[in-house]
Amino acid sequence: DLSPAELRDAHKDAFQLDTPVDPTNFNRRQHLYVVGNAANEALIDAIVYWKSQKLSVEFLPYHIYDVGGTRYFEFFSFPYDRHRNPSAVKGVLFDTDRSYDEDAIWEMMEKSRVAAYGDAKHVVQYLNRGDIIFFYHKGVGLVAAGEVRGPVKQDGDEEQYREVRFSTPVSNRQEGLARAMPASEITTATGRDFFWARTIKVPYLDREEAQKLVAELNNVLSTDT
């Protein structure tokens, strides 16, 4: 079990807060998330009814699908769509894996790829051709965006990647990261709260939301300092 101080620090890191939340502010309001199959219409109808009765509840549906003989388990993004096509273009905030390798970001930028490493390398398999990827650098923010162009490839034993075509300006190793969109601005621009502690930072964005964020990010990265 975590001590109050450890819980406060873990919460700060998970949500990329500038300052930790006072322990007395935890659990002031309770919110129920119900995890269920996206095809369970009876459950969805029940949750719609509960929400109409002012119960603080949200449905987190999942689906299981097969791609090339491999099965995948995926949660929908909010607001959920009962009939969402798993192959539909989505926007994904993808971590540059700074904790694994400080220079991983430069490999991605220089080689035009989105990559994952070590125990998390399989997460690139959750991406589809055409998905819009936002490169999130821990402690900095969004530093680039691009479109997935190629299949999953292996680079050694510890890396899997997909090729991307960048849709924004890209920083280089020599100049470093001069501009970025921090977590607070991402939340404001999308109206979403993301789970920052994961390599893939759910929820996903739909195509329209992703394209809007690309435009916002281009404005940030193109601004002279």
mmCIF file of C-alpha atoms in Angstrom:
data_model
loop_
_atom_site.group_PDB
_atom_site.id
_atom_site.type_symbol
_atom_site.label_atom_id
_atom_site.label_comp_id
_atom_site.label_asym_id
_atom_site.label_seq_id
_atom_site.Cartn_x
_atom_site.Cartn_y
_atom_site.Cartn_z
ATOM 1 C CA ASP A 1 0.000 0.000 0.000
ATOM 2 C CA LEU A 2 1.118 3.536 -0.750
ATOM 3 C CA SER A 3 1.543 6.082 1.997
ATOM 4 C CA PRO A 4 -0.375 9.391 1.585
ATOM 5 C CA ALA A 5 2.828 11.092 0.421
ATOM 6 C CA GLU A 6 3.591 8.317 -2.093
ATOM 7 C CA LEU A 7 0.009 8.402 -3.387
ATOM 8 C CA ARG A 8 0.231 12.164 -3.831
ATOM 9 C CA ASP A 9 3.489 11.872 -5.800
ATOM 10 C CA ALA A 10 2.192 8.977 -7.932
ATOM 11 C CA HIS A 11 -0.944 10.985 -8.743
ATOM 12 C CA LYS A 12 1.178 14.006 -9.715
ATOM 13 C CA ASP A 13 3.321 11.913 -12.083
ATOM 14 C CA ALA A 14 0.376 10.042 -13.629
ATOM 15 C CA PHE A 15 -1.526 13.232 -14.459
ATOM 16 C CA GLN A 16 1.512 15.404 -15.273
ATOM 17 C CA LEU A 17 0.582 18.015 -12.657
ATOM 18 C CA ASP A 18 2.851 20.939 -11.865
ATOM 19 C CA THR A 19 2.175 20.575 -8.133
ATOM 20 C CA PRO A 20 0.812 17.595 -6.171
ATOM 21 C CA VAL A 21 -2.777 17.532 -4.918
ATOM 22 C CA ASP A 22 -3.260 17.889 -1.183
ATOM 23 C CA PRO A 23 -4.255 14.478 0.295
ATOM 24 C CA THR A 24 -7.366 16.048 1.851
ATOM 25 C CA ASN A 25 -8.717 16.656 -1.663
ATOM 26 C CA PHE A 26 -8.657 12.981 -2.682
ATOM 27 C CA ASN A 27 -11.979 11.102 -2.957
ATOM 28 C CA ARG A 28 -14.195 14.121 -2.420
ATOM 29 C CA ARG A 29 -16.352 13.049 -5.348
ATOM 30 C CA GLN A 30 -16.852 9.452 -6.456
ATOM 31 C CA HIS A 31 -17.372 8.492 -10.100
ATOM 32 C CA LEU A 32 -18.293 5.017 -11.318
ATOM 33 C CA TYR A 33 -16.784 3.522 -14.482
ATOM 34 C CA VAL A 34 -18.468 0.384 -15.799
ATOM 35 C CA VAL A 35 -16.299 -1.790 -18.052
ATOM 36 C CA GLY A 36 -18.265 -3.966 -20.450
ATOM 37 C CA ASN A 37 -18.548 -5.442 -23.922
ATOM 38 C CA ALA A 38 -19.364 -2.864 -26.598
ATOM 39 C CA ALA A 39 -22.048 -5.200 -27.968
ATOM 40 C CA ASN A 40 -23.928 -5.392 -24.651
ATOM 41 C CA GLU A 41 -26.903 -3.212 -25.592
ATOM 42 C CA ALA A 42 -28.789 -3.987 -22.370
ATOM 43 C CA LEU A 43 -25.892 -2.715 -20.269
ATOM 44 C CA ILE A 44 -25.561 0.413 -22.402
ATOM 45 C CA ASP A 45 -29.274 1.148 -22.042
ATOM 46 C CA ALA A 46 -29.021 0.675 -18.274
ATOM 47 C CA ILE A 47 -26.122 3.110 -18.028
ATOM 48 C CA VAL A 48 -27.974 5.668 -20.143
ATOM 49 C CA TYR A 49 -30.868 5.366 -17.687
ATOM 50 C CA TRP A 50 -28.598 5.697 -14.636
ATOM 51 C CA LYS A 51 -27.036 8.816 -16.107
ATOM 52 C CA SER A 52 -30.487 10.268 -16.752
ATOM 53 C CA GLN A 53 -31.123 9.797 -13.024
ATOM 54 C CA LYS A 54 -28.045 11.938 -12.253
ATOM 55 C CA LEU A 55 -25.825 9.044 -11.191
ATOM 56 C CA SER A 56 -22.168 9.894 -11.849
ATOM 57 C CA VAL A 57 -21.371 6.924 -14.078
ATOM 58 C CA GLU A 58 -19.574 6.363 -17.373
ATOM 59 C CA PHE A 59 -19.431 3.344 -19.657
ATOM 60 C CA LEU A 60 -15.992 2.134 -20.757
ATOM 61 C CA PRO A 61 -16.689 -0.377 -23.542
ATOM 62 C CA TYR A 62 -14.163 -2.750 -25.017
ATOM 63 C CA HIS A 63 -14.028 -4.933 -28.085
ATOM 64 C CA ILE A 64 -11.882 -7.836 -29.218
ATOM 65 C CA TYR A 65 -10.942 -8.111 -32.868
ATOM 66 C CA ASP A 66 -8.661 -10.072 -35.144
ATOM 67 C CA VAL A 67 -6.017 -8.564 -37.433
ATOM 68 C CA GLY A 68 -3.896 -10.931 -39.479
ATOM 69 C CA GLY A 69 -4.554 -13.835 -37.164
ATOM 70 C CA THR A 70 -3.651 -11.875 -34.022
ATOM 71 C CA ARG A 71 -6.350 -10.952 -31.528
ATOM 72 C CA TYR A 72 -6.442 -7.498 -29.961
ATOM 73 C CA PHE A 73 -8.259 -6.148 -26.924
ATOM 74 C CA GLU A 74 -9.093 -2.450 -27.109
ATOM 75 C CA PHE A 75 -11.064 0.115 -25.139
ATOM 76 C CA PHE A 76 -13.183 2.727 -26.908
ATOM 77 C CA SER A 77 -12.418 6.400 -26.404
ATOM 78 C CA PHE A 78 -14.993 8.792 -24.963
ATOM 79 C CA PRO A 79 -17.604 9.524 -26.080
ATOM 80 C CA TYR A 80 -18.076 5.892 -27.026
ATOM 81 C CA ASP A 81 -19.690 4.814 -30.272
ATOM 82 C CA ARG A 82 -21.671 1.587 -30.150
ATOM 83 C CA HIS A 83 -20.808 0.824 -33.752
ATOM 84 C CA ARG A 84 -17.242 2.114 -33.962
ATOM 85 C CA ASN A 85 -15.186 0.357 -36.629
ATOM 86 C CA PRO A 86 -11.824 -0.821 -35.220
ATOM 87 C CA SER A 87 -10.210 0.013 -38.571
ATOM 88 C CA ALA A 88 -11.399 3.646 -38.482
ATOM 89 C CA VAL A 89 -8.679 6.289 -38.350
ATOM 90 C CA LYS A 90 -7.895 7.355 -34.796
ATOM 91 C CA GLY A 91 -5.614 9.880 -33.159
ATOM 92 C CA VAL A 92 -3.143 8.435 -30.653
ATOM 93 C CA LEU A 93 -0.910 10.215 -28.160
ATOM 94 C CA PHE A 94 2.213 8.056 -28.159
ATOM 95 C CA ASP A 95 5.030 8.307 -25.636
ATOM 96 C CA THR A 96 8.594 8.736 -26.915
ATOM 97 C CA ASP A 97 9.769 6.344 -24.184
ATOM 98 C CA ARG A 98 12.105 8.826 -22.550
ATOM 99 C CA SER A 99 12.287 6.632 -19.442
ATOM 100 C CA TYR A 100 13.646 3.746 -21.527
ATOM 101 C CA ASP A 101 16.095 5.765 -23.620
ATOM 102 C CA GLU A 102 16.615 9.529 -23.535
ATOM 103 C CA ASP A 103 17.629 9.449 -27.210
ATOM 104 C CA ALA A 104 14.728 7.316 -28.456
ATOM 105 C CA ILE A 105 12.917 10.456 -29.569
ATOM 106 C CA TRP A 106 15.726 11.312 -31.986
ATOM 107 C CA GLU A 107 15.651 7.869 -33.553
ATOM 108 C CA MET A 108 11.932 8.375 -34.196
ATOM 109 C CA MET A 109 12.406 11.863 -35.614
ATOM 110 C CA GLU A 110 15.432 11.012 -37.763
ATOM 111 C CA LYS A 111 14.090 7.711 -39.088
ATOM 112 C CA SER A 112 10.448 8.845 -39.486
ATOM 113 C CA ARG A 113 9.020 6.136 -37.294
ATOM 114 C CA VAL A 114 6.891 5.583 -34.219
ATOM 115 C CA ALA A 115 8.591 3.024 -32.010
ATOM 116 C CA ALA A 116 8.244 1.191 -28.721
ATOM 117 C CA TYR A 117 10.856 -0.716 -26.785
ATOM 118 C CA GLY A 118 11.401 -3.530 -24.335
ATOM 119 C CA ASP A 119 8.344 -4.971 -22.612
ATOM 120 C CA ALA A 120 6.109 -2.342 -24.242
ATOM 121 C CA LYS A 121 7.300 -2.866 -27.820
ATOM 122 C CA HIS A 122 4.099 -4.695 -28.806
ATOM 123 C CA VAL A 123 1.940 -1.563 -28.430
ATOM 124 C CA VAL A 124 2.783 -0.398 -31.956
ATOM 125 C CA GLN A 125 0.610 -3.306 -33.086
ATOM 126 C CA TYR A 126 -2.397 -1.365 -31.757
ATOM 127 C CA LEU A 127 -1.848 1.233 -34.481
ATOM 128 C CA ASN A 128 -3.299 1.022 -37.978
ATOM 129 C CA ARG A 129 -2.161 2.460 -41.282
ATOM 130 C CA GLY A 130 -3.603 5.976 -41.521
ATOM 131 C CA ASP A 131 -3.772 6.582 -37.767
ATOM 132 C CA ILE A 132 -2.560 10.013 -36.664
ATOM 133 C CA ILE A 133 0.224 9.787 -34.093
ATOM 134 C CA PHE A 134 1.132 12.551 -31.655
ATOM 135 C CA PHE A 135 4.622 12.180 -30.195
ATOM 136 C CA TYR A 136 4.520 12.963 -26.467
ATOM 137 C CA HIS A 137 7.839 13.578 -24.694
ATOM 138 C CA LYS A 138 7.574 13.136 -20.927
ATOM 139 C CA GLY A 139 7.910 16.400 -19.032
ATOM 140 C CA VAL A 140 7.772 18.407 -22.272
ATOM 141 C CA GLY A 141 4.573 17.698 -24.218
ATOM 142 C CA LEU A 142 3.680 17.067 -27.847
ATOM 143 C CA VAL A 143 6.671 17.610 -30.113
ATOM 144 C CA ALA A 144 5.453 16.265 -33.476
ATOM 145 C CA ALA A 145 2.609 14.502 -35.256
ATOM 146 C CA GLY A 146 2.474 12.165 -38.221
ATOM 147 C CA GLU A 147 0.470 9.558 -40.091
ATOM 148 C CA VAL A 148 1.207 5.835 -39.845
ATOM 149 C CA ARG A 149 2.310 4.616 -43.271
ATOM 150 C CA GLY A 150 3.794 1.150 -42.907
ATOM 151 C CA PRO A 151 3.356 -2.236 -41.245
ATOM 152 C CA VAL A 152 4.905 -3.277 -37.951
ATOM 153 C CA LYS A 153 8.638 -3.921 -38.292
ATOM 154 C CA GLN A 154 11.301 -5.204 -35.919
ATOM 155 C CA ASP A 155 14.632 -3.500 -35.233
ATOM 156 C CA GLY A 156 16.688 -5.859 -33.100
ATOM 157 C CA ASP A 157 15.176 -7.748 -30.188
ATOM 158 C CA GLU A 158 13.963 -4.742 -28.199
ATOM 159 C CA GLU A 159 12.196 -2.510 -30.725
ATOM 160 C CA GLN A 160 9.096 -2.625 -32.900
ATOM 161 C CA TYR A 161 8.079 0.306 -35.075
ATOM 162 C CA ARG A 162 5.953 1.625 -37.908
ATOM 163 C CA GLU A 163 6.998 4.194 -40.470
ATOM 164 C CA VAL A 164 5.255 7.575 -40.341
ATOM 165 C CA ARG A 165 4.918 10.633 -42.555
ATOM 166 C CA PHE A 166 5.210 13.751 -40.432
ATOM 167 C CA SER A 167 2.425 16.335 -40.544
ATOM 168 C CA THR A 168 4.228 18.953 -38.445
ATOM 169 C CA PRO A 169 7.695 20.490 -38.218
ATOM 170 C CA VAL A 170 10.210 18.087 -36.677
ATOM 171 C CA SER A 171 12.978 19.037 -34.256
ATOM 172 C CA ASN A 172 16.511 17.780 -34.730
ATOM 173 C CA ARG A 173 19.084 16.463 -32.309
ATOM 174 C CA GLN A 174 21.426 19.429 -32.720
ATOM 175 C CA GLU A 175 18.869 22.139 -31.911
ATOM 176 C CA GLY A 176 16.871 20.125 -29.385
ATOM 177 C CA LEU A 177 13.211 20.623 -28.532
ATOM 178 C CA ALA A 178 12.675 24.349 -28.891
ATOM 179 C CA ARG A 179 8.864 24.204 -28.916
ATOM 180 C CA ALA A 180 6.186 21.823 -27.640
ATOM 181 C CA MET A 181 2.536 21.695 -26.572
ATOM 182 C CA PRO A 182 2.450 20.909 -22.822
ATOM 183 C CA ALA A 183 -0.051 18.553 -21.209
ATOM 184 C CA SER A 184 -2.260 21.381 -19.933
ATOM 185 C CA GLU A 185 -2.659 22.797 -23.451
ATOM 186 C CA ILE A 186 -3.386 19.346 -24.886
ATOM 187 C CA THR A 187 -6.221 18.928 -22.399
ATOM 188 C CA THR A 188 -7.576 22.378 -23.246
ATOM 189 C CA ALA A 189 -7.343 21.801 -27.001
ATOM 190 C CA THR A 190 -9.028 18.384 -26.937
ATOM 191 C CA GLY A 191 -11.341 18.700 -23.948
ATOM 192 C CA ARG A 192 -9.991 15.312 -22.824
ATOM 193 C CA ASP A 193 -8.158 14.035 -19.762
ATOM 194 C CA PHE A 194 -5.547 11.464 -20.734
ATOM 195 C CA PHE A 195 -3.900 8.668 -18.778
ATOM 196 C CA TRP A 196 -0.371 10.018 -19.091
ATOM 197 C CA ALA A 197 1.413 7.078 -17.440
ATOM 198 C CA ARG A 198 0.978 4.729 -20.430
ATOM 199 C CA THR A 199 2.931 4.468 -23.680
ATOM 200 C CA ILE A 200 -0.364 4.879 -25.546
ATOM 201 C CA LYS A 201 -2.233 7.604 -23.718
ATOM 202 C CA VAL A 202 -5.923 6.803 -23.837
ATOM 203 C CA PRO A 203 -8.525 7.879 -24.740
ATOM 204 C CA TYR A 204 -8.079 7.884 -28.499
ATOM 205 C CA LEU A 205 -9.230 10.801 -30.632
ATOM 206 C CA ASP A 206 -11.467 10.378 -33.654
ATOM 207 C CA ARG A 207 -10.324 11.591 -37.074
ATOM 208 C CA GLU A 208 -11.867 15.054 -36.760
ATOM 209 C CA GLU A 209 -10.471 15.598 -33.264
ATOM 210 C CA ALA A 210 -7.029 14.416 -34.378
ATOM 211 C CA GLN A 211 -6.962 16.704 -37.408
ATOM 212 C CA LYS A 212 -7.938 19.646 -35.215
ATOM 213 C CA LEU A 213 -5.120 18.833 -32.797
ATOM 214 C CA VAL A 214 -2.647 18.576 -35.702
ATOM 215 C CA ALA A 215 -3.633 22.109 -36.735
ATOM 216 C CA GLU A 216 -3.224 23.374 -33.160
ATOM 217 C CA LEU A 217 0.149 21.654 -32.844
ATOM 218 C CA ASN A 218 1.341 23.117 -36.137
ATOM 219 C CA ASN A 219 0.551 26.577 -34.795
ATOM 220 C CA VAL A 220 2.589 25.887 -31.664
ATOM 221 C CA LEU A 221 5.575 24.336 -33.431
ATOM 222 C CA SER A 222 5.668 26.974 -36.164
ATOM 223 C CA THR A 223 5.635 29.927 -33.772
ATOM 224 C CA ASP A 224 8.906 31.826 -33.634
ATOM 225 C CA THR A 225 10.490 32.062 -30.191
#
